[in-house]
mmCIF file of C-alpha atoms and ligand atoms in Angstrom:
data_model
loop_
_atom_site.group_PDB
_atom_site.id
_atom_site.type_symbol
_atom_site.label_atom_id
_atom_site.label_comp_id
_atom_site.label_asym_id
_atom_site.label_seq_id
_atom_site.Cartn_x
_atom_site.Cartn_y
_atom_site.Cartn_z
ATOM 1 C CA MET Q 28 54.131 -32.197 79.627
ATOM 2 C CA SER Q 29 56.776 -31.468 82.459
ATOM 3 C CA LEU Q 30 57.633 -27.681 82.793
ATOM 4 C CA THR Q 31 61.054 -26.887 81.889
ATOM 5 C CA LEU Q 32 63.362 -23.948 83.143
ATOM 6 C CA SER Q 33 65.153 -21.974 80.289
ATOM 7 C CA PRO Q 34 68.716 -21.941 80.921
ATOM 8 C CA GLU Q 35 69.005 -18.206 80.198
ATOM 9 C CA LEU Q 36 66.083 -17.966 83.028
ATOM 10 C CA GLN Q 37 68.124 -20.070 85.034
ATOM 11 C CA ALA Q 38 71.110 -18.511 84.848
ATOM 12 C CA ARG Q 39 69.072 -14.721 84.913
ATOM 13 C CA LEU Q 40 67.804 -15.484 88.391
ATOM 14 C CA ALA Q 41 70.530 -17.701 90.203
ATOM 15 C CA GLN Q 42 71.966 -14.696 91.613
ATOM 16 C CA PRO Q 43 70.599 -13.021 94.748
ATOM 17 C CA LEU Q 44 67.920 -10.253 94.588
ATOM 18 C CA ASP Q 45 69.847 -6.938 95.629
ATOM 19 C CA ILE Q 46 67.230 -4.662 96.999
ATOM 20 C CA GLY Q 47 69.383 -1.399 97.875
ATOM 21 C CA GLY Q 48 71.880 -3.558 99.152
ATOM 22 C CA VAL Q 49 69.889 -6.028 100.784
ATOM 23 C CA LYS Q 50 70.608 -9.346 99.452
ATOM 24 C CA VAL Q 51 67.118 -11.558 98.854
ATOM 25 C CA LEU Q 52 67.911 -15.582 98.195
ATOM 26 C CA SER Q 53 64.473 -16.136 96.393
ATOM 27 C CA ARG Q 54 63.303 -14.612 93.449
ATOM 28 C CA VAL Q 55 59.525 -15.230 94.495
ATOM 29 C CA PHE Q 56 57.574 -13.155 97.158
ATOM 30 C CA GLN Q 57 54.519 -13.546 99.015
ATOM 31 C CA ALA Q 58 52.472 -10.860 98.200
ATOM 32 C CA PRO Q 59 50.792 -8.656 100.978
ATOM 33 C CA LEU Q 60 46.862 -9.738 101.256
ATOM 34 C CA SER Q 61 44.830 -7.592 103.948
ATOM 35 C CA GLY Q 62 42.684 -10.317 106.142
ATOM 36 C CA VAL Q 63 45.238 -12.767 104.835
ATOM 37 C CA THR Q 64 48.762 -12.400 105.689
ATOM 38 C CA ASP Q 65 48.887 -12.520 109.319
ATOM 39 C CA LYS Q 66 51.712 -13.845 111.313
ATOM 40 C CA VAL Q 67 49.911 -17.307 111.303
ATOM 41 C CA PHE Q 68 49.865 -17.519 107.887
ATOM 42 C CA ARG Q 69 53.492 -15.993 106.974
ATOM 43 C CA GLY Q 70 54.740 -18.565 108.987
ATOM 44 C CA LEU Q 71 52.949 -21.694 106.573
ATOM 45 C CA VAL Q 72 54.129 -19.828 103.807
ATOM 46 C CA ARG Q 73 57.756 -19.460 105.177
ATOM 47 C CA ARG Q 74 58.294 -23.051 106.339
ATOM 48 C CA LEU Q 75 57.866 -23.831 102.745
ATOM 49 C CA ALA Q 76 59.761 -21.259 101.201
ATOM 50 C CA PRO Q 77 62.593 -20.071 103.778
ATOM 51 C CA GLN Q 78 64.035 -17.408 101.669
ATOM 52 C CA SER Q 79 61.382 -15.791 100.114
ATOM 53 C CA LEU Q 80 60.430 -12.521 101.046
ATOM 54 C CA VAL Q 81 57.167 -12.034 103.005
ATOM 55 C CA TYR Q 82 54.902 -8.907 103.555
ATOM 56 C CA THR Q 83 52.653 -7.859 106.138
ATOM 57 C CA GLU Q 84 49.235 -6.617 105.390
ATOM 58 C CA MET Q 85 49.068 -2.893 104.568
ATOM 59 C CA VAL Q 86 49.358 -0.892 107.517
ATOM 60 C CA ASN Q 87 47.418 2.703 107.898
ATOM 61 C CA ALA Q 88 50.216 5.259 108.867
ATOM 62 C CA THR Q 89 48.070 7.784 109.929
ATOM 63 C CA GLY Q 90 46.104 5.221 112.328
ATOM 64 C CA LEU Q 91 49.894 4.437 113.499
ATOM 65 C CA HIS Q 92 50.480 7.843 114.242
ATOM 66 C CA TYR Q 93 47.332 8.398 116.270
ATOM 67 C CA ALA Q 94 47.526 4.441 117.895
ATOM 68 C CA HIS Q 95 48.390 3.675 121.641
ATOM 69 C CA ASP Q 96 49.816 0.419 120.529
ATOM 70 C CA LEU Q 97 51.349 -1.422 117.929
ATOM 71 C CA PRO Q 98 48.544 -3.014 115.814
ATOM 72 C CA ARG Q 99 48.873 -6.770 115.736
ATOM 73 C CA ILE Q 100 49.218 -6.797 111.801
ATOM 74 C CA MET Q 101 52.502 -4.955 111.889
ATOM 75 C CA GLU Q 102 53.832 -7.726 114.613
ATOM 76 C CA VAL Q 103 56.872 -9.607 112.810
ATOM 77 C CA GLY Q 104 57.745 -13.064 114.778
ATOM 78 C CA GLU Q 105 61.209 -14.755 115.584
ATOM 79 C CA GLY Q 106 62.745 -15.951 112.382
ATOM 80 C CA GLU Q 107 60.696 -13.757 110.043
ATOM 81 C CA ASP Q 108 63.407 -12.079 108.215
ATOM 82 C CA PRO Q 109 63.308 -11.491 105.164
ATOM 83 C CA ILE Q 110 60.050 -9.303 105.487
ATOM 84 C CA GLY Q 111 58.347 -6.381 104.252
ATOM 85 C CA ILE Q 112 56.235 -4.357 106.307
ATOM 86 C CA GLN Q 113 53.576 -2.396 103.973
ATOM 87 C CA LEU Q 114 52.628 1.254 104.867
ATOM 88 C CA PHE Q 115 49.883 3.392 103.347
ATOM 89 C CA ASP Q 116 48.916 6.915 103.622
ATOM 90 C CA CYS Q 117 49.212 9.774 101.689
ATOM 91 C CA ARG Q 118 51.051 12.141 103.954
ATOM 92 C CA PRO Q 119 55.066 12.027 103.963
ATOM 93 C CA HIS Q 120 55.696 12.762 107.657
ATOM 94 C CA PHE Q 121 53.191 10.106 108.915
ATOM 95 C CA LEU Q 122 54.677 7.375 106.677
ATOM 96 C CA ALA Q 123 58.228 8.348 107.614
ATOM 97 C CA GLU Q 124 57.155 7.696 111.468
ATOM 98 C CA ALA Q 125 55.783 4.895 110.723
ATOM 99 C CA ALA Q 126 58.275 3.434 108.761
ATOM 100 C CA ARG Q 127 60.604 4.276 111.942
ATOM 101 C CA MET Q 128 58.221 1.810 113.797
ATOM 102 C CA ALA Q 129 58.212 -0.908 111.244
ATOM 103 C CA VAL Q 130 61.977 -0.992 111.350
ATOM 104 C CA ASP Q 131 61.692 -0.958 114.941
ATOM 105 C CA GLU Q 132 59.440 -4.135 114.791
ATOM 106 C CA GLY Q 133 62.369 -5.598 112.372
ATOM 107 C CA ALA Q 134 61.549 -4.743 108.780
ATOM 108 C CA THR Q 135 63.830 -5.928 106.438
ATOM 109 C CA ILE Q 136 62.376 -3.296 104.131
ATOM 110 C CA VAL Q 137 59.593 -0.685 104.298
ATOM 111 C CA ASP Q 138 57.372 -1.071 101.269
ATOM 112 C CA ILE Q 139 54.565 1.574 100.556
ATOM 113 C CA ASN Q 140 51.151 0.686 98.874
ATOM 114 C CA MET Q 141 50.456 2.881 96.064
ATOM 115 C CA GLY Q 142 48.002 0.447 94.067
ATOM 116 C CA CYS Q 143 45.324 -0.757 96.334
ATOM 117 C CA PRO Q 144 42.006 0.265 94.430
ATOM 118 C CA VAL Q 145 39.500 0.086 97.402
ATOM 119 C CA ASN Q 146 37.696 3.318 97.840
ATOM 120 C CA LYS Q 147 37.922 3.743 101.445
ATOM 121 C CA ILE Q 148 41.402 4.197 100.741
ATOM 122 C CA THR Q 149 41.639 6.298 97.518
ATOM 123 C CA LYS Q 150 39.233 8.864 98.485
ATOM 124 C CA ASN Q 151 41.905 9.750 101.493
ATOM 125 C CA GLY Q 152 44.478 10.286 98.625
ATOM 126 C CA GLY Q 153 46.092 6.520 99.579
ATOM 127 C CA GLY Q 154 46.883 3.351 97.365
ATOM 128 C CA SER Q 155 46.089 3.780 93.723
ATOM 129 C CA SER Q 156 45.118 7.579 94.120
ATOM 130 C CA LEU Q 157 48.466 8.127 94.148
ATOM 131 C CA LEU Q 158 49.248 7.376 90.501
ATOM 132 C CA LYS Q 159 47.418 10.328 89.963
ATOM 133 C CA ASP Q 160 49.710 12.358 92.155
ATOM 134 C CA PRO Q 161 53.103 11.478 90.957
ATOM 135 C CA ASP Q 162 54.645 14.656 93.312
ATOM 136 C CA THR Q 163 53.077 13.511 96.414
ATOM 137 C CA ALA Q 164 54.398 9.895 95.844
ATOM 138 C CA ALA Q 165 57.641 10.939 95.165
ATOM 139 C CA ARG Q 166 57.972 13.112 98.194
ATOM 140 C CA ILE Q 167 56.763 9.843 100.219
ATOM 141 C CA VAL Q 168 59.194 7.991 98.946
ATOM 142 C CA GLU Q 169 61.885 10.771 99.839
ATOM 143 C CA ALA Q 170 60.879 11.306 103.170
ATOM 144 C CA VAL Q 171 60.722 7.545 103.781
ATOM 145 C CA ALA Q 172 63.952 6.557 102.339
ATOM 146 C CA ALA Q 173 65.510 9.685 104.449
ATOM 147 C CA ALA Q 174 64.010 8.226 107.696
ATOM 148 C CA VAL Q 175 65.017 4.992 107.610
ATOM 149 C CA ASN Q 176 68.313 2.871 106.861
ATOM 150 C CA VAL Q 177 66.379 -0.146 105.053
ATOM 151 C CA PRO Q 178 65.450 0.004 101.591
ATOM 152 C CA VAL Q 179 62.223 1.464 100.847
ATOM 153 C CA THR Q 180 60.033 -0.031 97.685
ATOM 154 C CA VAL Q 181 56.862 0.538 96.046
ATOM 155 C CA LYS Q 182 53.738 -1.643 94.827
ATOM 156 C CA THR Q 183 51.861 -0.056 92.732
ATOM 157 C CA ARG Q 184 49.414 -0.608 89.528
ATOM 158 C CA LEU Q 185 49.797 0.372 85.782
ATOM 159 C CA GLY Q 186 47.664 3.643 86.049
ATOM 160 C CA TRP Q 187 43.935 4.591 87.086
ATOM 161 C CA SER Q 188 42.714 3.738 83.845
ATOM 162 C CA ASP Q 189 43.218 2.509 80.716
ATOM 163 C CA GLN Q 190 43.039 6.040 79.480
ATOM 164 C CA GLU Q 191 45.537 6.869 82.367
ATOM 165 C CA ILE Q 192 48.249 4.356 81.797
ATOM 166 C CA THR Q 193 50.949 6.439 83.605
ATOM 167 C CA ILE Q 194 53.310 3.829 84.836
ATOM 168 C CA LEU Q 195 56.308 4.590 82.879
ATOM 169 C CA ASP Q 196 56.606 8.255 83.967
ATOM 170 C CA PHE Q 197 55.344 7.133 87.716
ATOM 171 C CA ALA Q 198 57.749 4.531 88.215
ATOM 172 C CA HIS Q 199 60.591 6.575 87.160
ATOM 173 C CA ARG Q 200 59.571 9.776 89.300
ATOM 174 C CA LEU Q 201 59.788 6.716 92.076
ATOM 175 C CA GLN Q 202 62.922 5.521 91.248
ATOM 176 C CA GLU Q 203 64.711 8.499 91.328
ATOM 177 C CA ALA Q 204 63.210 9.694 94.586
ATOM 178 C CA GLY Q 205 64.944 6.700 95.898
ATOM 179 C CA ALA Q 206 62.761 3.761 95.688
ATOM 180 C CA GLN Q 207 64.996 0.576 95.784
ATOM 181 C CA LEU Q 208 62.494 -2.260 94.090
ATOM 182 C CA LEU Q 209 59.198 -1.779 92.235
ATOM 183 C CA THR Q 210 56.458 -4.292 92.455
ATOM 184 C CA LEU Q 211 53.661 -3.955 89.484
ATOM 185 C CA HIS Q 212 50.486 -5.119 89.615
ATOM 186 C CA GLY Q 213 49.951 -5.690 85.766
ATOM 187 C CA ARG Q 214 46.279 -4.156 86.142
ATOM 188 C CA THR Q 215 44.736 -0.479 86.199
ATOM 189 C CA ARG Q 216 42.533 0.813 89.199
ATOM 190 C CA ALA Q 217 39.742 0.892 86.771
ATOM 191 C CA GLN Q 218 40.285 -3.233 86.718
ATOM 192 C CA GLY Q 219 40.280 -3.800 90.301
ATOM 193 C CA PHE Q 220 40.898 -7.785 89.741
ATOM 194 C CA ASN Q 221 39.291 -8.054 86.720
ATOM 195 C CA GLY Q 222 40.413 -9.147 83.306
ATOM 196 C CA THR Q 223 43.859 -10.412 82.984
ATOM 197 C CA ALA Q 224 47.179 -8.752 84.504
ATOM 198 C CA ARG Q 225 48.936 -7.215 81.181
ATOM 199 C CA TRP Q 226 52.440 -8.634 81.447
ATOM 200 C CA ASP Q 227 53.710 -6.590 78.305
ATOM 201 C CA TRP Q 228 53.438 -3.712 80.434
ATOM 202 C CA ILE Q 229 55.342 -5.165 83.229
ATOM 203 C CA ARG Q 230 58.023 -5.920 80.660
ATOM 204 C CA ARG Q 231 58.138 -2.272 79.393
ATOM 205 C CA VAL Q 232 58.176 -1.399 82.883
ATOM 206 C CA LYS Q 233 61.303 -3.643 83.532
ATOM 207 C CA GLN Q 234 63.344 -1.759 80.298
ATOM 208 C CA HIS Q 235 62.887 1.226 81.743
ATOM 209 C CA LEU Q 236 64.053 1.191 85.112
ATOM 210 C CA ARG Q 237 67.392 0.458 86.834
ATOM 211 C CA ILE Q 238 65.777 -1.076 89.705
ATOM 212 C CA PRO Q 239 64.337 -4.239 90.013
ATOM 213 C CA VAL Q 240 61.119 -5.120 89.240
ATOM 214 C CA ILE Q 241 58.775 -7.894 90.662
ATOM 215 C CA ALA Q 242 56.110 -8.806 88.485
ATOM 216 C CA ASN Q 243 52.347 -9.422 89.998
ATOM 217 C CA GLY Q 244 49.156 -10.285 88.809
ATOM 218 C CA ASP Q 245 47.384 -13.812 87.470
ATOM 219 C CA ILE Q 246 50.452 -15.855 89.431
ATOM 220 C CA PHE Q 247 48.251 -18.925 90.064
ATOM 221 C CA SER Q 248 50.972 -21.899 89.387
ATOM 222 C CA VAL Q 249 54.217 -22.467 88.807
ATOM 223 C CA ALA Q 250 53.887 -22.664 84.908
ATOM 224 C CA ALA Q 251 52.115 -19.074 84.994
ATOM 225 C CA ALA Q 252 55.409 -17.837 87.248
ATOM 226 C CA VAL Q 253 57.562 -19.432 84.777
ATOM 227 C CA LYS Q 254 55.800 -17.616 82.048
ATOM 228 C CA CYS Q 255 55.568 -14.466 83.578
ATOM 229 C CA LEU Q 256 59.259 -14.199 84.152
ATOM 230 C CA GLU Q 257 59.998 -15.469 80.354
ATOM 231 C CA GLU Q 258 57.661 -12.979 79.314
ATOM 232 C CA THR Q 259 58.672 -10.128 81.242
ATOM 233 C CA GLY Q 260 62.013 -10.041 81.698
ATOM 234 C CA ALA Q 261 61.358 -9.063 85.484
ATOM 235 C CA ASP Q 262 63.508 -9.871 88.466
ATOM 236 C CA GLY Q 263 61.076 -12.017 90.339
ATOM 237 C CA VAL Q 264 57.474 -12.318 90.461
ATOM 238 C CA MET Q 265 55.150 -11.844 93.671
ATOM 239 C CA CYS Q 266 52.156 -14.713 94.405
ATOM 240 C CA SER Q 267 48.705 -13.138 95.489
ATOM 241 C CA ARG Q 268 45.353 -14.599 95.146
ATOM 242 C CA GLY Q 269 47.088 -17.656 94.292
ATOM 243 C CA THR Q 270 48.249 -18.245 97.619
ATOM 244 C CA MET Q 271 44.676 -17.921 99.610
ATOM 245 C CA GLY Q 272 43.637 -21.449 101.071
ATOM 246 C CA TYR Q 273 46.973 -22.515 99.212
ATOM 247 C CA PRO Q 274 50.286 -21.808 100.917
ATOM 248 C CA PHE Q 275 52.282 -24.052 99.110
ATOM 249 C CA LEU Q 276 52.632 -21.839 96.264
ATOM 250 C CA VAL Q 277 55.712 -19.379 97.030
ATOM 251 C CA GLY Q 278 57.754 -22.721 97.967
ATOM 252 C CA GLU Q 279 56.814 -24.413 94.746
ATOM 253 C CA VAL Q 280 57.855 -21.992 92.551
ATOM 254 C CA ASP Q 281 60.936 -21.320 94.408
ATOM 255 C CA HIS Q 282 61.981 -24.876 94.326
ATOM 256 C CA PHE Q 283 61.617 -24.840 90.792
ATOM 257 C CA LEU Q 284 63.436 -22.164 90.074
ATOM 258 C CA LYS Q 285 66.398 -23.378 92.247
ATOM 259 C CA THR Q 286 66.345 -26.756 90.987
ATOM 260 C CA GLY Q 287 64.365 -26.856 87.739
ATOM 261 C CA GLN Q 288 62.182 -29.949 89.329
ATOM 262 C CA GLU Q 289 58.414 -29.443 90.392
ATOM 263 C CA LYS Q 290 57.411 -30.318 93.671
ATOM 264 C CA PRO Q 291 54.944 -33.530 93.867
ATOM 265 C CA ALA Q 292 51.557 -31.031 94.509
ATOM 266 C CA PRO Q 293 50.146 -31.839 98.119
ATOM 267 C CA THR Q 294 47.458 -34.492 98.188
ATOM 268 C CA PRO Q 295 44.132 -33.721 99.806
ATOM 269 C CA LEU Q 296 45.093 -34.864 102.889
ATOM 270 C CA ASP Q 297 48.266 -32.533 103.030
ATOM 271 C CA ARG Q 298 45.832 -29.912 102.367
ATOM 272 C CA ILE Q 299 43.284 -30.499 105.004
ATOM 273 C CA GLN Q 300 46.450 -31.017 107.419
ATOM 274 C CA MET Q 301 47.637 -27.277 106.382
ATOM 275 C CA ALA Q 302 44.106 -26.225 106.960
ATOM 276 C CA LEU Q 303 44.259 -27.386 110.601
ATOM 277 C CA GLU Q 304 47.427 -26.011 111.051
ATOM 278 C CA HIS Q 305 46.390 -22.719 110.164
ATOM 279 C CA LEU Q 306 42.991 -22.891 112.171
ATOM 280 C CA ARG Q 307 44.856 -23.931 115.235
ATOM 281 C CA GLY Q 308 47.527 -21.285 114.532
ATOM 282 C CA LEU Q 309 45.013 -18.628 114.186
ATOM 283 C CA TRP Q 310 43.150 -19.934 117.528
ATOM 284 C CA GLU Q 311 46.224 -19.733 119.528
ATOM 285 C CA TYR Q 312 47.268 -16.111 118.152
ATOM 286 C CA LYS Q 313 43.550 -14.263 118.084
ATOM 287 C CA GLY Q 314 41.355 -16.439 119.715
ATOM 288 C CA GLU Q 315 37.745 -16.396 118.948
ATOM 289 C CA ARG Q 316 38.076 -13.208 116.707
ATOM 290 C CA GLY Q 317 40.793 -15.958 114.700
ATOM 291 C CA ILE Q 318 38.254 -18.572 114.347
ATOM 292 C CA ARG Q 319 36.158 -16.152 113.046
ATOM 293 C CA GLN Q 320 38.812 -15.212 110.471
ATOM 294 C CA ALA Q 321 39.369 -18.876 109.731
ATOM 295 C CA ARG Q 322 36.321 -19.580 108.266
ATOM 296 C CA LYS Q 323 37.058 -17.924 105.089
ATOM 297 C CA HIS Q 324 40.696 -19.712 105.094
ATOM 298 C CA MET Q 325 38.816 -23.219 105.490
ATOM 299 C CA THR Q 326 36.391 -22.758 102.627
ATOM 300 C CA TRP Q 327 39.076 -21.413 100.369
ATOM 301 C CA TYR Q 328 41.607 -24.722 100.994
ATOM 302 C CA ILE Q 329 38.926 -26.975 100.031
ATOM 303 C CA LYS Q 330 37.440 -24.672 96.681
ATOM 304 C CA ASP Q 331 38.513 -27.041 94.386
ATOM 305 C CA PHE Q 332 37.489 -29.924 96.083
ATOM 306 C CA ALA Q 333 34.164 -30.889 93.832
ATOM 307 C CA GLY Q 334 31.102 -31.459 95.453
ATOM 308 C CA ALA Q 335 32.246 -29.822 99.089
ATOM 309 C CA SER Q 336 29.851 -27.338 98.962
ATOM 310 C CA GLN Q 337 28.117 -28.894 102.257
ATOM 311 C CA PHE Q 338 31.424 -29.267 103.991
ATOM 312 C CA ARG Q 339 31.737 -25.542 102.716
ATOM 313 C CA ALA Q 340 28.681 -24.492 104.359
ATOM 314 C CA LEU Q 341 29.675 -26.075 107.507
ATOM 315 C CA LEU Q 342 33.123 -24.558 107.785
ATOM 316 C CA CYS Q 343 31.430 -21.351 107.149
ATOM 317 C CA ARG Q 344 29.462 -21.516 110.303
ATOM 318 C CA ILE Q 345 32.285 -22.490 112.605
ATOM 319 C CA GLU Q 346 32.208 -20.728 116.154
ATOM 320 C CA THR Q 347 34.864 -22.566 117.766
ATOM 321 C CA LEU Q 348 38.718 -24.429 117.698
ATOM 322 C CA GLN Q 349 36.740 -27.839 118.210
ATOM 323 C CA GLU Q 350 33.933 -27.166 115.727
ATOM 324 C CA GLY Q 351 36.488 -26.723 113.123
ATOM 325 C CA GLU Q 352 38.813 -29.333 114.005
ATOM 326 C CA ALA Q 353 36.126 -32.093 114.267
ATOM 327 C CA LEU Q 354 35.262 -30.947 110.476
ATOM 328 C CA LEU Q 355 38.571 -30.875 109.838
ATOM 329 C CA LEU Q 356 39.583 -34.239 111.432
ATOM 330 C CA GLN Q 357 36.566 -36.194 109.904
ATOM 331 C CA ALA Q 358 37.481 -35.061 106.537
ATOM 332 C CA MET Q 359 41.184 -36.113 106.627
ATOM 333 C CA GLU Q 360 39.468 -39.669 108.067
ATOM 334 C CA ARG Q 361 38.021 -40.009 104.841
ATOM 335 C CA CYS Q 362 40.891 -38.980 102.819
ATOM 336 C CA GLN Q 363 42.663 -41.530 104.552
ATOM 337 C CA GLU Q 364 40.382 -44.155 103.998
ATOM 338 C CA GLY Q 365 40.144 -43.805 100.270
ATOM 339 C CA SER Q 366 43.546 -42.484 99.312
ATOM 340 C CA ARG Q 367 45.303 -44.273 96.645
ATOM 341 C CA PRO Q 368 48.362 -43.768 95.163
ATOM 342 C CA GLU Q 369 46.927 -42.491 92.201
ATOM 343 C CA ASP Q 370 45.415 -39.373 94.224
ATOM 344 C CA ARG Q 371 48.958 -38.073 94.975
ATOM 345 C CA SER Q 372 49.334 -36.059 92.138
ATOM 346 C CA ASP Q 373 45.637 -34.596 91.249
ATOM 347 C CA HIS Q 374 45.113 -31.917 93.793
ATOM 348 C CA THR Q 375 41.653 -31.203 92.542
ATOM 349 C CA ALA Q 376 40.460 -34.618 93.472
ATOM 350 C CA ASP Q 377 37.329 -34.561 96.174
ATOM 351 C CA PRO Q 378 38.417 -35.843 99.403
ATOM 352 C CA ILE Q 379 34.938 -35.374 101.015
ATOM 353 C CA SER Q 380 32.301 -36.534 98.403
ATOM 354 C CA ALA Q 381 34.572 -39.436 97.100
ATOM 355 C CA ASN Q 382 34.036 -41.629 100.358
ATOM 356 C CA ALA Q 383 30.929 -39.962 101.450
ATOM 357 C CA ALA Q 384 28.690 -42.379 99.438
HETATM 358 C C1 FMN K 18 42.252 -10.112 99.950
HETATM 359 C C2 FMN K 18 42.822 -9.343 99.086
HETATM 360 C C3 FMN K 18 43.686 -8.619 99.768
HETATM 361 C C4 FMN K 18 44.777 -7.658 99.406
HETATM 362 N N1 FMN K 18 45.320 -6.693 100.096
HETATM 363 C C5 FMN K 18 46.169 -5.991 99.801
HETATM 364 C C6 FMN K 18 47.491 -5.303 100.330
HETATM 365 O O1 FMN K 18 46.923 -5.237 101.657
HETATM 366 N N2 FMN K 18 48.495 -4.927 99.805
HETATM 367 C C7 FMN K 18 48.776 -5.000 98.622
HETATM 368 O O2 FMN K 18 49.858 -4.372 98.079
HETATM 369 N N3 FMN K 18 47.761 -5.460 97.703
HETATM 370 C C8 FMN K 18 46.989 -6.019 98.412
HETATM 371 N N4 FMN K 18 46.318 -6.698 97.186
HETATM 372 C C9 FMN K 18 46.524 -6.931 95.833
HETATM 373 C C10 FMN K 18 47.524 -8.125 95.947
HETATM 374 O O3 FMN K 18 49.034 -8.077 96.596
HETATM 375 C C11 FMN K 18 47.756 -8.413 94.255
HETATM 376 O O4 FMN K 18 48.868 -7.164 94.007
HETATM 377 C C12 FMN K 18 46.721 -8.710 93.340
HETATM 378 O O5 FMN K 18 45.676 -9.511 94.096
HETATM 379 C C13 FMN K 18 46.813 -9.309 91.957
HETATM 380 O O6 FMN K 18 47.563 -10.255 91.831
HETATM 381 P P1 FMN K 18 47.027 -11.419 91.526
HETATM 382 O O7 FMN K 18 46.167 -11.414 90.103
HETATM 383 O O8 FMN K 18 48.107 -12.943 91.584
HETATM 384 O O9 FMN K 18 45.899 -11.857 92.624
HETATM 385 C C14 FMN K 18 44.712 -7.677 97.682
HETATM 386 C C15 FMN K 18 44.502 -8.530 97.067
HETATM 387 C C16 FMN K 18 43.182 -9.380 97.661
HETATM 388 C C17 FMN K 18 42.769 -10.305 96.601
#
């Protein structure tokens, strides 16, 4: 059944999104993802979603204070606007200093991470542990907002655990402290990435705030994005794990929200071509380290190609650009030999084993 966009939703989302005076022309964002959303990946997303807000990986403000050079994860390239540089820490003065550096680097907005569940981060008072310390969280927003002349935004979760869902008060404190947009991942810290994201809570928070709210959690398809927007009343959606090995997603959602038409799904060949471009980009940008990082990306690209386990095992071990290229080019050849017009809409088709016999 084809997907439809209700006239109410289309009308609601037709206007540019106003983030503290900055107008963004797309209602779908690419999430910050550590180890994923580097300049190379963002470039792939950006090509298909030219107007979407994309984010860097999160950057440690204390680390930045003591660093001699700008870390690569904070580098912003030409034509990356609109882009959010995401920072984490619990010290308002370090975050204010880091925010100034982010603006110098070209950040359209500065985002503060108050949702990361990882122990290494929370035990130092950063990420989701700020949900337990709303005074510090508010001081952070005030300090960063006073330090820079771009909008300051926050990405957070529902609360620390099911027993401590504090988001209504917490979000209100952030808004009063000067946050210009809230991205809400509909899980608690205790949930990590498990269970379903609770969009009903996102709806409640949206109704509670004046500032725009972006819904995050479990947006793995255009249909899920539309359902989430309908159910939450949010001002936009942010795609996260659904983009790993699939940089097409943000562009697909953006296209549908703007036109009411679904883009044809990329073929297996399109997806391998994208993987190849990603691999080459990582090599150019990071050299050997880029190849090691490419291994996980490559396996994500092919994760739903049935029977690809052998291929995955080989991709996991690539040491050089040439090894990766050879594997992907071989897979592309097999795809081309066997591709038939009916393959076009089936992006779970197996390009590897279908022709291997
Ligand atoms: C590998 C990985 C890295 C992540 N890195 C960040 C990060 O740097 N900053 C952040 O705010 N969230 C980070 N997240 C959380 C996601 O942005 C998002 O909030 C979460 O995955 C929920 O959305 P989903 O259910 O659509 O994946 C990360 C998640 C994953 C899986």
